[in-house]
Amino acid sequence: MAKKERKDSQSFNEELIEKAKKLGVSTCLTRAKEIKPCSIGVTGACCSLCYMGPCRLAGGEAQGVCGATIDTITSRNFARSVAAGAAAHSDHARDLVFTLLAVALGKIPGIKIKDEEKLRKVALDWGIKVESKTTLELAKEVAQIALDQFSLKNKELNFLSRAPRKRQDCWKKQALSPRGIDWEVAETLNRTHEGTDQEAESILNQALRTALADGWGGSMLATEISDILFGTPKAALSRINLGVIKEDEVNIVVHGHNPLVAEAILQVANENEFKKTALERGAKGINLIGICCTANEILMRHGIPSAGNFLHQELTILTGAVDLMVVDVQCIMQALAEVAKKFHTKLVTTSSKTRIPGAIHIEFNPEDCLKKAREVVELAIENFPRRLKVNIPSKETPLVTGFSHEYINFMLGGKYLASLRELNNSIIDGRLQGVVAVIGCNNPRVGLNEGHRYVVKELIRNNVVVFQTGCGALTNAQYGFLLPEAMEEAGPILKVICKSVGIPPVLHLGSCVNNSRLLTIFSQMVKDGGLGNDISTLPVAGICPEWKSEKALSIGTYLAASGVYVLFGVGSPVGASCKVVELMSKGWERKIGGKLEFEPNYQKIIQKVLEHLKEKRKALGLGPERDREVHDIERRRALLWWRNQLKGWQ
Ligand code: SF4
Ligand code: MSK
């Protein structure tokens, strides 16, 4: 299955790239070939922090005008990127907190809290008394405490208490426990200002603190509050690829990150009035489609199909069938406006934080989101008759999505025994070698998703269960890896597990901010027992094969700071400094149990990760896979039947 999808998926991308060339439109894929990366900046050796420079340090001994060394410059550049990534995730979270507050105060009558149980759980985790409080009262209290997380002064972030005790102690011992989210981001900018912190290790410590404020702060808040507001994902079937765009319907593509815009449009697009107007305009209906992480959010919660990943944003417009593309924040290419101009497509921005020249701006605020969503849908319907020639690749690939932390617990233990114990047991008895999170973006410099496809294929072949998020998940969904049928590419034991539980070998956990689900899952794996007393003792790892975003650097750093070995593909933004490379690898491993390395060779990434899982297993005394008999579901049923018969005879 996966093999067949792979070929088709590539071929129709190429078809549209050809179309772009004929129309004289450039895409990120063509621009990535034309623009070579700066050979000095690519390894972090360029400093532009002040106007005595920019200073480009080409040799190991060189210094900037201020005397800054290569170690200082690369660590400062890295820390600044982490701060930018943390700020992006956390500002996204802040917008959701304001949405929750607006709902709690009754300011958005059309939006209701979907997961009251999760609201109560978060409230209890935070020590809020839940008895005798209404849902809206609790929502207000949770929102207010969530807002405080951005500016905490003498307290640690609330969600740090989810981490295993040993991890919390490690952060305390190393003075890494983050304070308020905004505090850490602002302090990173100050420390890395020209003439401030000049010691690489100290600068990197601040990068760790800031990343932790993202993972256990901003990203976790964004995940939990989105679940409370819009529902905690459950397994669902959906589809992906450009073929989900429909020739005879009004196509609205939602792109970006904040789920509010997409949720509001989804809600109003189903109103009868709009369905009727769409019919009057000659369309059979209204088709909502996601791109990038907005796609992940609405795929996970509603099974809304996705046209693809980060690399597909320009290609969707090139089909000529997108009546309107609506964007909010992050990962939105400025080139979209130029591509849209060649077609009838309306490009709509919705956030004051992301204005694009040439786009129509319809600003969404929590209080008026449904009204603004109606304006967007109306505009899309109006635009439908203006379509010219369309060219929609016919291929679409089915997928299974919705593996929230809660759903994985339910899937493995049912409603009353929900836990990750079964996952731990499979690792303990050697059926599974471990768990690897494959995260992050697509990078057009890598070619058509070679990295994501290769690492996932190799991991499942080696009986490693894969959790995927972000655009990587959308990529491998296109290759059929998010389907139970992909078990045919898995190692024999993982295949049997997938067959008996009824899951794909690659589980889709959601968007970029949903990487915080990994922290919750890894913490629970420790608590559920048998795999040591810290995240750093688990046979787990993270791979970010095709990173491009500062957010990816923040994610990788918070996973490392939480005790995980993380490998990034593509290239190293700190490669200019051997000292910084060493500090982030062996140095962090000694200090915090996790480490971050950059390795452009995908075969080596897999070798290193498998070796790491083996070492972790050995340290736990688990050894290699046990020689045991594995049964598929039919054989298990037969055994159960015989056991019951025997009981009856005794
Ligand atoms: Fe150059 Fe120092 Fe200014 Fe950086 S901070 S640009 S190294 S003078
Ligand atoms: S959208 S940050 S390309 S995963 Fe979250 Fe995709 Fe990376 Fe953007």
XYZ file of C-alpha atoms and ligand atoms in Angstrom:
666
model
C 0.000 0.000 0.000
C 2.550 2.548 1.181
C 4.834 1.735 -1.767
C 2.122 2.471 -4.309
C 1.083 5.772 -2.650
C 4.683 6.919 -2.553
C 5.113 6.851 -6.311
C 1.803 8.544 -7.040
C 2.288 11.178 -4.392
C 5.552 12.291 -5.953
C 4.325 12.217 -9.499
C 1.469 14.630 -8.995
C 3.602 17.108 -7.129
C 5.834 17.166 -10.161
C 2.859 17.678 -12.439
C 1.940 20.885 -10.620
C 5.544 22.050 -10.461
C 5.602 21.738 -14.261
C 2.394 23.761 -14.434
C 4.032 26.457 -12.275
C 6.985 26.643 -14.651
C 4.686 27.046 -17.646
C 2.839 29.871 -15.886
C 6.091 31.536 -14.860
C 5.278 31.024 -11.149
C 8.119 30.070 -8.835
C 7.583 27.708 -5.898
C 9.663 27.067 -2.795
C 11.015 23.946 -4.520
C 12.388 25.919 -7.467
C 13.612 28.792 -5.268
C 15.439 26.347 -2.990
C 17.431 25.245 -6.035
C 18.142 28.785 -7.183
C 19.134 30.295 -3.828
C 22.160 28.643 -2.245
C 22.350 28.827 1.549
C 24.949 31.310 2.881
C 28.017 29.192 3.567
C 28.859 31.116 6.763
C 25.382 31.594 8.229
C 24.478 27.939 7.628
C 26.740 26.797 10.488
C 25.865 29.685 12.808
C 29.113 31.629 12.247
C 27.580 34.980 11.306
C 26.690 37.514 13.998
C 24.397 40.424 13.201
C 23.667 41.485 16.761
C 25.095 44.963 16.396
C 26.110 47.437 13.748
C 29.823 47.146 14.365
C 29.193 44.032 12.307
C 27.636 41.962 10.898
C 30.711 39.856 11.619
C 31.238 36.706 9.598
C 33.681 34.402 11.365
C 35.175 32.147 8.743
C 38.028 30.598 10.780
C 38.018 28.882 14.180
C 40.228 31.501 15.837
C 38.484 34.529 14.381
C 36.700 37.076 16.570
C 34.024 39.676 15.902
C 34.749 43.406 16.227
C 33.645 43.200 19.900
C 35.897 40.184 20.456
C 33.039 37.649 20.487
C 34.316 34.153 19.732
C 32.779 31.554 17.470
C 31.489 29.683 20.566
C 29.711 32.791 21.831
C 28.283 33.661 18.438
C 26.920 30.194 17.589
C 25.453 29.657 21.054
C 23.838 33.111 20.971
C 22.354 32.456 17.527
C 21.032 29.105 18.688
C 19.531 30.492 21.915
C 17.836 33.311 19.971
C 16.274 30.781 17.614
C 14.986 28.752 20.545
C 13.512 31.903 22.087
C 11.768 32.751 18.807
C 10.361 29.222 18.556
C 9.219 29.279 22.184
C 7.614 32.695 21.638
C 5.732 31.432 18.564
C 4.257 28.421 20.377
C 3.524 30.398 23.503
C 1.904 33.375 21.823
C -0.322 30.872 20.031
C -1.165 29.504 23.503
C -1.925 32.976 24.838
C -4.461 33.539 22.044
C -6.177 30.301 23.037
C -6.215 31.285 26.711
C -7.984 34.529 25.746
C -10.454 32.447 23.740
C -11.136 30.232 26.766
C -11.624 33.332 28.925
C -14.011 34.858 26.382
C -16.032 31.613 26.291
C -16.070 31.489 30.109
C -17.335 35.066 30.292
C -20.105 34.263 27.814
C -18.652 36.541 25.139
C -18.803 33.920 22.351
C -22.262 32.386 22.670
C -21.766 30.190 19.590
C -18.724 28.361 21.003
C -19.145 25.834 23.791
C -16.538 23.989 25.829
C -16.276 20.548 24.218
C -14.272 18.603 26.804
C -15.495 19.360 30.323
C -13.762 16.271 31.687
C -10.394 17.573 30.525
C -11.158 21.009 31.955
C -11.801 19.408 35.339
C -8.674 17.303 35.067
C -6.450 20.303 34.313
C -8.125 22.210 37.158
C -7.439 19.339 39.576
C -3.811 19.062 38.362
C -3.432 22.748 39.190
C -4.899 22.367 42.676
C -8.154 24.193 41.884
C -11.190 23.097 43.909
C -13.655 21.795 41.357
C -16.590 20.851 43.600
C -19.740 22.917 43.245
C -18.273 25.015 40.433
C -20.004 25.333 37.087
C -18.087 24.584 33.905
C -17.869 28.270 33.016
C -16.655 29.229 36.504
C -13.943 26.609 36.271
C -13.035 27.664 32.738
C -12.606 31.240 33.958
C -10.352 30.145 36.823
C -8.258 27.891 34.578
C -7.916 30.680 31.986
C -6.790 33.176 34.626
C -4.192 30.802 36.076
C -3.070 29.961 32.520
C -2.532 33.677 31.843
C -0.388 33.930 34.987
C 1.941 31.243 33.551
C 3.308 33.828 31.141
C 4.444 36.212 33.850
C 5.199 34.024 36.905
C 7.888 35.500 39.106
C 8.673 33.376 42.122
C 6.928 30.173 41.113
C 7.588 27.402 38.644
C 5.267 26.610 35.750
C 2.257 24.527 36.832
C 2.727 21.764 34.270
C 6.279 20.952 35.454
C 4.580 18.847 38.131
C 3.532 16.408 35.377
C 7.183 15.385 34.901
C 8.619 12.472 36.884
C 9.973 13.529 40.299
C 13.554 12.690 39.249
C 13.273 14.995 36.218
C 11.960 17.844 38.341
C 14.869 17.329 40.777
C 17.348 17.369 37.879
C 15.975 20.718 36.644
C 16.176 22.127 40.182
C 19.727 20.875 40.707
C 20.875 22.392 37.422
C 18.866 25.604 38.003
C 16.941 24.971 34.788
C 13.328 25.043 36.026
C 11.738 27.774 33.938
C 9.998 30.751 35.485
C 7.285 32.648 33.590
C 7.232 31.918 29.850
C 7.630 35.557 28.809
C 10.394 36.031 31.385
C 12.511 33.264 29.866
C 12.028 34.518 26.300
C 12.864 38.108 27.271
C 15.868 37.048 29.347
C 17.250 35.080 26.388
C 17.063 38.200 24.236
C 18.856 40.228 26.918
C 21.537 37.600 27.608
C 22.301 37.270 23.917
C 22.415 41.014 23.329
C 25.826 42.269 22.255
C 28.101 42.538 25.275
C 25.978 40.479 27.704
C 26.415 36.712 28.306
C 29.687 35.543 26.753
C 30.037 31.979 27.971
C 28.623 29.318 25.633
C 27.532 26.965 28.414
C 25.710 29.707 30.287
C 23.972 30.862 27.085
C 22.941 27.283 26.309
C 21.564 26.862 29.848
C 19.264 29.778 29.142
C 18.264 28.132 25.833
C 17.310 24.999 27.814
C 15.265 27.020 30.326
C 13.461 28.855 27.531
C 12.728 25.660 25.636
C 11.344 24.063 28.809
C 9.080 27.103 29.205
C 7.819 26.283 25.721
C 7.348 22.506 26.066
C 5.956 22.375 29.612
C 4.469 25.883 29.334
C 3.336 27.438 26.055
C 2.966 24.285 23.953
C 1.333 22.291 26.739
C -1.089 25.129 27.466
C -1.939 25.394 23.754
C -2.576 21.652 23.544
C -4.642 21.337 26.703
C -6.728 24.449 26.094
C -7.417 23.509 22.460
C -8.611 20.101 23.684
C -10.833 21.714 26.334
C -12.327 24.159 23.843
C -12.624 22.060 20.713
C -12.474 18.464 21.976
C -9.769 15.928 22.781
C -8.978 13.942 19.633
C -10.093 10.341 19.177
C -9.156 7.961 16.373
C -10.812 8.979 13.119
C -10.523 8.204 9.434
C -9.721 10.891 6.941
C -7.929 11.607 3.661
C -4.909 13.517 2.469
C -3.316 14.730 -0.783
C -4.250 17.327 -3.348
C -7.056 15.059 -4.542
C -9.164 16.165 -1.562
C -9.768 19.450 -3.414
C -13.144 19.147 -5.171
C -13.869 20.399 -8.643
C -17.595 20.891 -8.059
C -17.530 22.434 -4.575
C -16.410 25.723 -3.043
C -12.913 24.948 -1.750
C -11.751 26.827 1.337
C -8.200 26.033 2.467
C -7.321 26.845 6.091
C -3.612 27.277 6.780
C -1.503 28.218 9.787
C -1.670 27.106 13.402
C -4.353 28.553 15.663
C -7.371 26.223 15.596
C -9.861 29.013 16.378
C -10.099 30.312 12.789
C -10.586 26.839 11.314
C -13.064 25.779 14.010
C -15.167 28.912 13.461
C -15.185 28.431 9.669
C -16.021 24.753 10.047
C -18.972 25.643 12.266
C -20.465 28.258 9.958
C -19.748 26.445 6.683
C -22.281 23.865 7.825
C -25.063 26.425 8.188
C -27.970 25.800 5.808
C -27.947 29.367 4.561
C -24.431 28.935 3.155
C -25.144 25.508 1.726
C -28.082 27.041 -0.122
C -26.061 30.000 -1.442
C -23.318 27.658 -2.610
C -25.918 25.657 -4.585
C -27.296 28.851 -6.108
C -23.796 29.732 -7.278
C -23.449 26.389 -9.028
C -21.393 24.518 -6.402
C -22.506 21.228 -4.891
C -21.309 22.197 -1.415
C -18.558 23.739 0.661
C -15.334 21.786 1.037
C -13.023 22.699 3.917
C -9.408 21.548 3.593
C -6.374 21.984 5.856
C -2.696 22.690 5.200
C 0.216 22.506 7.657
C -0.583 22.507 11.363
C -4.089 23.926 11.043
C -4.678 20.765 9.030
C -3.324 18.705 11.917
C -5.675 20.416 14.377
C -8.870 19.825 12.377
C -7.776 16.411 11.123
C -7.221 15.231 14.686
C -10.518 16.585 16.012
C -12.926 16.356 13.082
C -11.281 14.224 10.404
C -11.322 17.210 8.002
C -9.117 16.209 5.041
C -5.757 17.801 4.349
C -4.275 18.852 1.020
C -0.796 18.265 2.417
C 2.131 19.622 4.341
C 4.133 22.864 4.402
C 5.450 22.201 0.876
C 1.939 21.916 -0.549
C 0.695 25.428 0.245
C 1.632 26.889 -3.140
C 0.688 23.705 -4.988
C -2.899 23.797 -3.696
C -3.404 27.208 -5.325
C -1.763 25.953 -8.511
C -4.667 23.525 -8.926
C -6.768 26.581 -9.860
C -9.592 25.203 -7.705
C -8.956 26.985 -4.407
C -11.631 29.646 -4.075
C -10.199 31.036 -0.882
C -7.182 30.366 1.309
C -7.429 31.696 4.843
C -4.295 31.959 6.987
C -3.509 32.891 10.573
C 0.039 32.660 11.941
C 3.365 30.884 11.240
C 4.710 28.894 8.279
C 2.745 30.964 5.764
C 4.891 31.687 2.723
C 4.806 35.263 1.497
C 4.947 33.775 -2.002
C 1.287 32.717 -1.637
C 0.119 36.224 -2.542
C 1.992 36.082 -5.861
C 0.721 32.595 -6.715
C -2.846 33.567 -5.784
C -2.651 36.555 -8.160
C -2.222 34.189 -11.127
C -5.514 32.493 -10.289
C -8.910 33.560 -8.987
C -7.938 32.526 -5.419
C -8.608 35.014 -2.611
C -5.932 35.032 0.069
C -7.284 36.148 3.441
C -5.213 37.014 6.511
C -6.923 36.891 9.901
C -4.368 37.937 12.504
C -2.898 41.366 13.181
C 0.357 39.444 13.728
C 0.479 38.204 10.114
C -0.265 40.820 7.459
C 0.678 39.960 3.858
C 0.838 42.568 1.086
C -1.758 41.699 -1.533
C -4.013 39.718 0.830
C -7.494 40.690 2.055
C -7.476 41.217 5.829
C -10.453 40.011 7.873
C -9.321 40.129 11.473
C -10.573 37.397 13.797
C -10.878 38.025 17.526
C -12.345 35.445 19.884
C -15.454 37.586 20.461
C -16.331 38.013 16.774
C -14.835 34.855 15.294
C -18.156 33.439 14.050
C -19.147 36.726 12.403
C -15.751 36.924 10.683
C -15.970 33.264 9.678
C -19.263 34.069 7.906
C -17.567 36.878 5.966
C -14.863 34.439 4.860
C -17.332 31.766 3.747
C -19.435 34.332 1.872
C -16.343 35.594 0.059
C -15.358 32.060 -0.949
C -18.843 31.251 -2.294
C -18.944 34.513 -4.225
C -15.605 33.672 -5.775
C -16.528 30.154 -6.944
C -18.004 31.178 -10.344
C -14.772 33.048 -11.198
C -12.752 29.859 -11.531
C -10.970 29.259 -14.829
C -9.250 26.024 -15.798
C -8.674 23.626 -12.930
C -6.092 20.887 -12.653
C -6.661 18.767 -9.561
C -4.530 15.637 -9.185
C -6.979 12.832 -8.582
C -5.012 11.007 -5.921
C -6.013 11.016 -2.279
C -4.757 8.727 0.458
C -6.779 7.503 3.427
C -5.295 7.840 6.913
C -6.059 7.220 10.570
C -5.594 10.164 12.916
C -6.594 11.279 16.428
C -4.035 9.667 18.760
C -4.175 12.067 21.657
C -2.539 10.990 24.895
C -5.997 10.217 26.289
C -6.975 8.156 23.262
C -3.768 6.082 23.392
C -4.515 5.301 27.053
C -8.075 4.318 26.164
C -6.952 2.256 23.174
C -4.515 0.258 25.299
C -6.596 -0.184 28.434
C -10.241 0.565 27.669
C -12.383 3.022 29.630
C -11.814 1.565 33.093
C -8.198 0.400 32.813
C -6.905 3.203 30.613
C -3.102 3.245 30.876
C 0.141 2.878 28.956
C 1.014 -0.307 30.821
C 0.562 -2.410 27.672
C 3.004 -0.170 25.794
C 5.533 -0.484 28.618
C 5.043 -4.251 28.742
C 5.697 -4.570 25.024
C 8.956 -2.676 25.494
C 9.894 -4.606 28.637
C 9.400 -8.022 27.080
C 11.252 -7.006 23.933
C 8.424 -7.051 21.434
C 8.977 -3.346 20.854
C 12.482 -1.893 20.865
C 11.160 1.468 21.995
C 9.295 4.570 20.912
C 10.622 7.239 18.582
C 8.960 10.596 17.965
C 9.457 11.826 14.398
C 8.655 15.492 14.460
C 8.712 18.727 12.567
C 8.748 20.411 9.264
C 9.507 19.796 5.613
C 12.474 21.514 4.083
C 12.519 22.018 0.310
C 16.317 21.668 0.415
C 15.867 17.996 1.286
C 13.930 17.123 -1.859
C 10.510 15.595 -1.751
C 10.376 14.390 1.822
C 13.165 11.857 1.575
C 14.039 12.286 5.264
C 10.619 11.690 6.796
C 9.899 8.706 4.610
C 13.263 7.036 5.135
C 13.482 7.339 8.913
C 9.924 6.190 9.543
C 10.264 3.216 7.231
C 13.478 2.098 8.939
C 12.121 2.595 12.446
C 9.001 0.502 11.946
C 11.057 -2.131 10.129
C 13.074 -2.398 13.345
C 10.007 -2.882 15.566
C 9.989 0.674 16.875
C 6.630 2.343 17.311
C 6.578 5.860 15.818
C 4.699 8.913 17.084
C 4.455 11.648 14.464
C 3.461 15.283 14.629
C 3.495 18.413 12.496
C 4.101 18.437 8.781
C 6.101 15.206 9.021
C 2.916 13.393 10.000
C 1.119 14.843 6.977
C 4.016 13.764 4.793
C 4.023 10.167 5.882
C 0.239 10.111 5.764
C 0.631 10.784 2.037
C 2.831 7.707 1.765
C 0.216 5.587 3.533
C 2.161 5.174 6.793
C -0.776 6.338 8.945
C -2.850 3.376 7.840
C -3.034 -0.019 9.535
C -1.970 -1.497 6.157
C 1.458 0.097 6.665
C 2.080 -2.723 9.147
C 3.157 -4.690 6.058
C 6.323 -2.563 6.113
C 6.832 -3.080 9.848
C 9.033 -5.654 11.550
C 7.280 -8.976 12.254
C 6.567 -8.285 15.915
C 5.359 -4.714 15.483
C 3.166 -6.056 12.700
C 1.479 -8.507 15.060
C 0.968 -5.779 17.685
C -0.573 -3.463 15.095
C -2.805 -6.259 13.920
C -3.999 -7.219 17.381
C -4.571 -3.647 18.649
C -5.854 -2.520 15.227
C -3.527 0.473 14.858
C -1.059 1.789 12.303
C 2.640 1.486 13.235
C 2.854 5.278 13.003
C 0.515 7.195 15.323
C -0.507 10.745 14.520
C -0.326 12.913 17.659
C -1.174 16.248 16.064
C 0.364 19.643 15.375
C 3.641 21.377 16.374
C 2.312 22.446 19.787
C 1.049 18.895 20.260
C 4.658 17.738 20.643
C 3.882 18.515 24.271
C 1.711 15.364 24.162
C 5.046 13.514 23.923
C 6.128 14.996 27.264
C 2.873 13.852 28.871
C 3.174 10.369 27.347
C 6.852 9.919 28.277
C 6.120 11.098 31.832
C 3.279 8.621 32.102
C 5.430 5.801 30.723
C 7.761 6.428 33.679
C 4.863 6.527 36.138
C 3.271 3.357 34.729
C 6.400 1.489 35.727
C 9.063 -0.944 34.604
C 11.169 1.461 32.564
C 13.175 3.343 35.178
C 12.446 6.471 37.132
C 13.011 9.228 34.603
C 12.329 10.136 30.983
C 16.086 9.772 30.410
C 15.896 6.072 31.350
C 13.227 5.252 28.728
C 14.165 3.610 25.420
C 12.840 6.592 23.481
C 14.288 9.148 21.082
C 13.277 12.037 18.834
C 14.133 12.714 15.193
C 13.489 15.941 13.324
C 14.603 14.863 9.853
C 13.715 17.884 7.735
C 13.714 20.810 10.134
C 13.613 24.404 8.952
C 11.797 26.335 11.654
C 12.988 27.968 14.878
C 9.995 26.266 16.478
C 11.545 22.908 15.595
C 14.752 23.935 17.399
C 12.735 24.825 20.479
C 10.882 21.489 20.348
C 14.127 19.512 19.976
C 15.689 21.465 22.839
C 12.783 20.945 25.236
C 12.752 17.232 24.457
C 16.521 17.079 25.150
C 16.039 19.118 28.341
C 13.408 16.569 29.367
C 15.872 13.688 28.994
C 15.412 12.587 25.370
C 18.109 11.952 22.739
C 17.134 14.093 19.735
C 18.668 14.048 16.253
C 18.087 16.698 13.610
C 18.712 16.105 9.910
C 19.545 18.630 7.139
C 22.498 20.468 8.732
C 23.826 22.026 11.912
C 23.159 25.657 12.876
C 25.942 25.339 15.480
C 28.386 23.399 13.303
C 30.891 26.282 13.311
C 31.734 25.688 16.967
C 33.120 22.303 18.059
C 32.670 23.421 21.646
C 28.960 24.173 21.241
C 28.432 20.879 19.359
C 30.133 19.047 22.223
C 28.206 20.935 24.929
C 24.845 20.115 23.332
C 25.735 16.463 22.899
C 27.993 14.969 25.591
C 27.709 18.029 27.844
C 23.912 17.955 27.989
C 23.882 14.183 28.309
C 26.003 14.424 31.472
C 23.998 17.308 32.837
C 20.392 16.488 31.959
C 20.373 12.985 30.488
C 19.151 14.147 27.063
C 21.149 15.530 24.143
C 20.746 17.208 20.777
C 22.793 16.366 17.695
C 22.678 17.387 14.041
C 23.326 14.638 11.515
C 22.541 15.176 7.824
C 22.976 11.501 6.912
C 19.692 9.641 7.430
C 21.325 6.198 7.604
C 23.528 7.447 10.423
C 20.518 8.943 12.206
C 18.835 5.554 12.212
C 22.015 3.758 13.325
C 22.497 6.189 16.205
C 18.871 6.010 17.316
C 18.747 2.197 17.229
C 22.039 2.032 19.115
C 20.649 4.456 21.694
C 17.492 2.365 22.214
C 19.686 -0.705 22.658
C 21.825 1.034 25.280
C 18.783 2.249 27.200
C 17.331 -1.252 27.139
C 20.611 -2.690 28.378
C 20.799 -0.149 31.205
C 17.310 -1.247 32.275
C 18.396 -4.892 32.121
C 15.925 -5.589 29.331
C 18.365 -7.077 26.884
C 17.406 -8.014 23.358
C 14.060 -9.236 22.181
C 12.926 -12.301 24.084
C 12.443 -15.527 22.249
C 8.701 -15.699 22.563
C 5.772 -16.877 20.592
C 3.667 -14.109 19.119
C 0.027 -14.657 18.273
C -2.160 -12.805 15.848
C -5.739 -11.924 16.768
C -7.281 -15.171 15.446
C -4.815 -17.281 17.413
C -5.404 -15.189 20.537
C -9.154 -15.734 20.222
C -8.619 -19.471 19.811
C -6.399 -19.548 22.910
C -8.967 -17.588 24.902
C -11.700 -19.966 23.797
C -9.627 -22.990 24.917
C -8.816 -21.331 28.238
C -12.542 -20.751 28.895
C -13.318 -24.345 27.935
C -10.674 -25.572 30.360
C -12.133 -23.395 33.134
C -15.541 -24.935 32.446
C -14.106 -28.464 32.734
C -12.244 -27.814 35.977
Fe 30.227 41.676 15.505
Fe 30.266 41.532 18.198
Fe 28.469 43.091 16.974
Fe 28.275 40.434 16.789
S 28.059 41.619 18.640
S 28.034 41.900 15.129
S 30.431 39.807 16.757
S 30.700 43.302 16.933
S 3.555 23.811 10.392
S 6.796 24.580 12.010
S 6.412 23.448 8.841
S 5.839 21.247 11.305
Fe 3.551 23.545 12.361
Fe 4.851 22.308 9.641
Fe 7.162 22.891 10.792
Fe 5.499 24.765 10.221
